[in-house]
Short mmCIF file of C-alpha atoms in Angstrom, two decimals:
data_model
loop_
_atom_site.label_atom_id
_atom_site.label_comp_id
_atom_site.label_asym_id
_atom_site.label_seq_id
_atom_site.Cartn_x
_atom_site.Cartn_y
_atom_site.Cartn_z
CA UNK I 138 -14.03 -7.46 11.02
CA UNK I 139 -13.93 -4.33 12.57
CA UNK I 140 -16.12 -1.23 12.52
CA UNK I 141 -16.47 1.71 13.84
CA UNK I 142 -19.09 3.96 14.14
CA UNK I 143 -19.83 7.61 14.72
CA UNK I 144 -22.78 9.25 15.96
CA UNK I 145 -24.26 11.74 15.33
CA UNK I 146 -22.88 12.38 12.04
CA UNK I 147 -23.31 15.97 11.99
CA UNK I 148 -24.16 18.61 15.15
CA UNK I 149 -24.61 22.19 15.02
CA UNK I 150 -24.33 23.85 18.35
CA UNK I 151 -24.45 27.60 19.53
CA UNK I 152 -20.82 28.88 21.06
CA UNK I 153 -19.54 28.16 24.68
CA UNK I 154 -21.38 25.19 24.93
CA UNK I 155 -20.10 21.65 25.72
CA UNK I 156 -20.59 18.73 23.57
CA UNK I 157 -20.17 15.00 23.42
CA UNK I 158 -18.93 12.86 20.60
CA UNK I 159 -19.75 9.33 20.40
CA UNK I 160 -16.99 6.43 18.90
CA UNK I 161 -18.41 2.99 18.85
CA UNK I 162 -16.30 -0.05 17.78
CA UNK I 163 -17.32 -3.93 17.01
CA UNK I 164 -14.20 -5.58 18.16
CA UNK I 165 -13.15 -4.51 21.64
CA UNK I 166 -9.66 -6.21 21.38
CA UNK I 167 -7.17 -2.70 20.13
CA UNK I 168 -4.13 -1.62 20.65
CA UNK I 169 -5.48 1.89 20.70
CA UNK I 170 -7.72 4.91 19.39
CA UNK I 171 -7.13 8.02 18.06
CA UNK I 172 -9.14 11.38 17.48
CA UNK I 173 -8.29 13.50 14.58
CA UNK I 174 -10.10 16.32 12.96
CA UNK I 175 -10.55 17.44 9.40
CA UNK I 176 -10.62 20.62 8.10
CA UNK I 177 -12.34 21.15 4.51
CA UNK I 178 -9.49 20.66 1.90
CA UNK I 179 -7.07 19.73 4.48
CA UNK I 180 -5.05 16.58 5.93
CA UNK I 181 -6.43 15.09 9.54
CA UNK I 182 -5.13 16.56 12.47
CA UNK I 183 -4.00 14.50 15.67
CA UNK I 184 -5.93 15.46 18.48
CA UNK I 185 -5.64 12.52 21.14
CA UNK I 186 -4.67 9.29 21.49
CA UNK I 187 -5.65 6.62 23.76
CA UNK I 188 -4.05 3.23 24.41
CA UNK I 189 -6.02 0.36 25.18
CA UNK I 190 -4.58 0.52 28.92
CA UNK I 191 -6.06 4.04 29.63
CA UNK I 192 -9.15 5.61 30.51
CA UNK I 193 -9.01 8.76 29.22
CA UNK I 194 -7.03 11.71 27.85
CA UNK I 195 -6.92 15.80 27.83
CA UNK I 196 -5.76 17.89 26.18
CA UNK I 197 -6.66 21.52 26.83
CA UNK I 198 -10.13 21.76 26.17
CA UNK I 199 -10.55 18.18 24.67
CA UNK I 200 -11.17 15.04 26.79
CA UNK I 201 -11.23 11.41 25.63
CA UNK I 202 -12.44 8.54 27.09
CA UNK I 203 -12.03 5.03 26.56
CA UNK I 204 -14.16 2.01 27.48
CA UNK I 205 -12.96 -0.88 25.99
CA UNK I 206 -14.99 -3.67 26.81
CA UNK I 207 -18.13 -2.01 25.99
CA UNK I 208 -16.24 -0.72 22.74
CA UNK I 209 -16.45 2.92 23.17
CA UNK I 210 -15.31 6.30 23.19
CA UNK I 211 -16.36 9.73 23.97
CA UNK I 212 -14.48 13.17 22.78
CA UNK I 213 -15.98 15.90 25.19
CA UNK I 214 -15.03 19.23 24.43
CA UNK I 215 -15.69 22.03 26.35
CA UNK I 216 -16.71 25.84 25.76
CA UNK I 217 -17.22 25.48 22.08
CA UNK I 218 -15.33 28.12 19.99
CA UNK I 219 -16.59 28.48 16.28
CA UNK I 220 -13.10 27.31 15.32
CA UNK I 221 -14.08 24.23 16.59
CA UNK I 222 -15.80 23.66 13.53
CA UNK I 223 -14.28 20.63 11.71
CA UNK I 224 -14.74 17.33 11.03
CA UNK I 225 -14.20 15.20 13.99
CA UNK I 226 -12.48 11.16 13.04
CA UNK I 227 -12.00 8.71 15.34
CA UNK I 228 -9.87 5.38 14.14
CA UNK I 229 -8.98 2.78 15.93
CA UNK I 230 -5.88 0.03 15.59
CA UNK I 231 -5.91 -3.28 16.11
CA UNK I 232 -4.29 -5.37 18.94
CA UNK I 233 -2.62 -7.06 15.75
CA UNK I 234 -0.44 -3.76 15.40
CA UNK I 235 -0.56 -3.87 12.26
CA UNK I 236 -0.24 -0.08 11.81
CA UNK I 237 -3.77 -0.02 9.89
CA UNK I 238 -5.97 2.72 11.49
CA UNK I 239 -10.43 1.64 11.03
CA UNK I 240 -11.66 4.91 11.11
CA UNK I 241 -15.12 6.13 11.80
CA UNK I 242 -17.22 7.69 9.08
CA UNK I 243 -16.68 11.09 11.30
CA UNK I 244 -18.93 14.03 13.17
CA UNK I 245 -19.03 17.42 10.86
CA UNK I 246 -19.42 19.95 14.13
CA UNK I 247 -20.48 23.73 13.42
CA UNK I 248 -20.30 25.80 15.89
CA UNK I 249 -22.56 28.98 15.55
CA UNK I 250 -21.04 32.41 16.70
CA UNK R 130 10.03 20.65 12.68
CA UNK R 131 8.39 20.03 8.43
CA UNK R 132 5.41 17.56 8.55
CA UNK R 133 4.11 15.03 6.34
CA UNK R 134 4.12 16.35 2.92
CA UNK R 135 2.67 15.28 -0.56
CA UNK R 136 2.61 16.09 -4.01
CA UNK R 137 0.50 16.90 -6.37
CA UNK R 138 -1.80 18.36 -3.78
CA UNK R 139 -4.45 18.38 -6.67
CA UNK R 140 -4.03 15.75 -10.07
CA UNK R 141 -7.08 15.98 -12.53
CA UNK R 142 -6.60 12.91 -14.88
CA UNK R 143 -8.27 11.21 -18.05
CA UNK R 144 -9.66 7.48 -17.66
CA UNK R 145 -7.32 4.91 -18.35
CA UNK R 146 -3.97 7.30 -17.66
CA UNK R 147 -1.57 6.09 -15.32
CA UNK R 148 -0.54 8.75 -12.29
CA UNK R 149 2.03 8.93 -9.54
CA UNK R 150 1.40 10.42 -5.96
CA UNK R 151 4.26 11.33 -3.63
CA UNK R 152 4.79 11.35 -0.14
CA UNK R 153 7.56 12.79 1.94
CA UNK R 154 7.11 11.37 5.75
CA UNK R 155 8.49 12.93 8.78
CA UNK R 156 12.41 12.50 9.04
CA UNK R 157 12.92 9.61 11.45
CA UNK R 158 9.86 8.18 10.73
CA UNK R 159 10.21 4.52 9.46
CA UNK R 160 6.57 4.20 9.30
CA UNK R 161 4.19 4.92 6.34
CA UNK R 162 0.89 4.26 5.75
CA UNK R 163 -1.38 5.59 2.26
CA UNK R 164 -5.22 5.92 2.88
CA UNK R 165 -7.95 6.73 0.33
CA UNK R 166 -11.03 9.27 1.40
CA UNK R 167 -13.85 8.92 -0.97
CA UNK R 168 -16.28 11.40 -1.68
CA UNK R 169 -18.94 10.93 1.75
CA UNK R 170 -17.07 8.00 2.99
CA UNK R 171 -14.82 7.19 5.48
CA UNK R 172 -10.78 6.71 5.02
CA UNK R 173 -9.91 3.01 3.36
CA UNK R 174 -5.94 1.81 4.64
CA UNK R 175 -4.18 1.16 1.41
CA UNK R 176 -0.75 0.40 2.25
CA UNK R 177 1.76 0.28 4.99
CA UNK R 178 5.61 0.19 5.07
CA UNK R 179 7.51 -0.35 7.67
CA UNK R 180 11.99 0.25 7.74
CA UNK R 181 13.01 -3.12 5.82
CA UNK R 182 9.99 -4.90 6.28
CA UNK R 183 7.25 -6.34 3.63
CA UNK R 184 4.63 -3.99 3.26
CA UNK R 185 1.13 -4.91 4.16
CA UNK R 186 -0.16 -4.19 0.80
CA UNK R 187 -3.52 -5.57 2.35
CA UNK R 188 -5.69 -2.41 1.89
CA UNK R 189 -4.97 -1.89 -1.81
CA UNK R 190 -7.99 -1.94 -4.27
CA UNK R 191 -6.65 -3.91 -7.66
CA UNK R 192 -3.69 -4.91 -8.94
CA UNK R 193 -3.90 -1.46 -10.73
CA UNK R 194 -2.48 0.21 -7.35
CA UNK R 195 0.84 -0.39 -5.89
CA UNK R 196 3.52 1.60 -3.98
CA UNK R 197 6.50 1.56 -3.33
CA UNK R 198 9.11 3.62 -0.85
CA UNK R 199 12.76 4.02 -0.74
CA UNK R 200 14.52 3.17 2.30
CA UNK R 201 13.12 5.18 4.77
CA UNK R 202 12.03 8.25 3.06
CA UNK R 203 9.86 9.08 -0.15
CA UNK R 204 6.59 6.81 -1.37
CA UNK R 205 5.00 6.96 -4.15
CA UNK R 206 1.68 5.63 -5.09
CA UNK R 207 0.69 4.46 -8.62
CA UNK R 208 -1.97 4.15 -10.38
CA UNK R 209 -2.56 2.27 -13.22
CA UNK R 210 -5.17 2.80 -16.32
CA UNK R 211 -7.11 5.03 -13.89
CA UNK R 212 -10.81 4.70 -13.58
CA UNK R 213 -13.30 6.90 -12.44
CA UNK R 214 -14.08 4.93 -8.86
CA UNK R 215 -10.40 5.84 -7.95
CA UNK R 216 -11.00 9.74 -7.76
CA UNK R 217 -10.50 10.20 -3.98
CA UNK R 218 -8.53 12.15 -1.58
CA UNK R 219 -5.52 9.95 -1.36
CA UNK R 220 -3.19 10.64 1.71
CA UNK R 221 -0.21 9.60 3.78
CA UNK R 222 0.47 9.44 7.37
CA UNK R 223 3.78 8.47 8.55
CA UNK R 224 4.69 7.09 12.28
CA UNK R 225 7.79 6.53 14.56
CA UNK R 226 8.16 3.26 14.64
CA UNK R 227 5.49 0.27 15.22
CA UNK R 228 2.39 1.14 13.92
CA UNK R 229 0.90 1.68 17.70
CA UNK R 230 2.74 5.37 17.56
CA UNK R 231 0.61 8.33 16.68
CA UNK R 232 0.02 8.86 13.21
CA UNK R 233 0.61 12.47 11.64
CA UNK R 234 -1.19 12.68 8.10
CA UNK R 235 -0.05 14.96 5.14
CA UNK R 236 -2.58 17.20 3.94
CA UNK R 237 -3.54 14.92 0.59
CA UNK R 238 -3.46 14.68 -3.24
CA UNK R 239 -7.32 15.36 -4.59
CA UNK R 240 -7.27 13.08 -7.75
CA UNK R 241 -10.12 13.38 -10.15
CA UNK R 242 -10.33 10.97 -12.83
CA UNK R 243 -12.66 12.25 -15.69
#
């Protein structure tokens, strides 16, 4: 059964600096993995995703990398801005397809003016 | 273009009522999924539909929840003789096609089952 993991599970951080987010899955066979964030009271954003063939993905100031075999992924962003702050998801799919996203238990990220 | 959206965005309940959550998906999407977001947990998959298919009714707590969707537009959840466990953040997501597409949520329906 798949899990997946988040750590840490909540960062505060002064502005303008650059921070790592940490995505650890069980089973290493997906089709792909997506970051969203979460504002309070609202729906999950789409920030990136990555299929199992890639290594990484940008996306302004948001990177995400991918190692499947050692069932991992990273969302780096860079230059914190206090908007930032959010909830950060990760959720992975299957290599079944079967359209059901696993997701993480999430990073809550505040970002200090 | 109009995103995924869902109504009621907020449903407060008594135990043992029956309620009805509705989802409109992206137009063109023939993918939906429902997901539940407890209070301090992480989102459960509930459902998925996709075009003519069977669902994958999987995810789904009890035979107190089921959903259903109309060709490839509206879903609606139900839930039956409520309970307390099923307050939650319920939402939907809907895709373009297979379920390896990107999935863009709706922003929710807070139920709260007193």
């Amino acid at each position: 059964k798949q899990e997946v993991t988040q750590i840490p599970a909540a960062l505060s951080v002064p502005e303008g600096e650059n921070l790592v987010l940490n995505c650890s899955f069980t089973d290493s066979a997906i089709y792909n993995l997506q970051w969203f964030r979460q504002d309070p009271g609202k729906g999950l954003t789409s920030l990136l995703l990555i299929q199992s063939s890639q290594r990484e993905q940008t996306s302004g100031r948001l990177n995400a990398s991918l190692d499947k075999s050692s069932g991992r992924s990273t969302l780096y962003i860079a230059a914190s801005q206090p908007g930032d702050s959010a909830t950060y998801l990760c959720a992975v799919l299957g290599s079944s397809n079967t359209g059901k996203l696993i997701f993480g238990q999430g990073t809550t990220l505040q970002v200090k003016p | 273009g109009a995103g995924v959206s869902q109504s009621p965005s907020n449903k407060v309940t008594e135990k043992g009522k029956d309620v009805e959550l509705r989802c409109d998906p992206i137009s063109g999407h023939t993918a939906l999924y429902w997901y539940r977001q407890r209070l301090g947990q992480g989102l459960e998959f509930l459902i998925y539909f996709q075009g003519n298919s069977a669902p994958d009714k999987s995810g789904l707590p009890s035979d107190r929840f089921s959903a259903e969707r109309t060709g490839e537009s509206v879903s609606t959840l139900t839930i039956q003789r409520t309970q307390q466990e099923d307050s939650a953040v319920y939402l939907c997501a809907s895709s373009l096609g297979s379920g390896g597409n990107e999935q863009f949520f709706g922003p929710g329906t807070r139920l709260t089952v007193l």
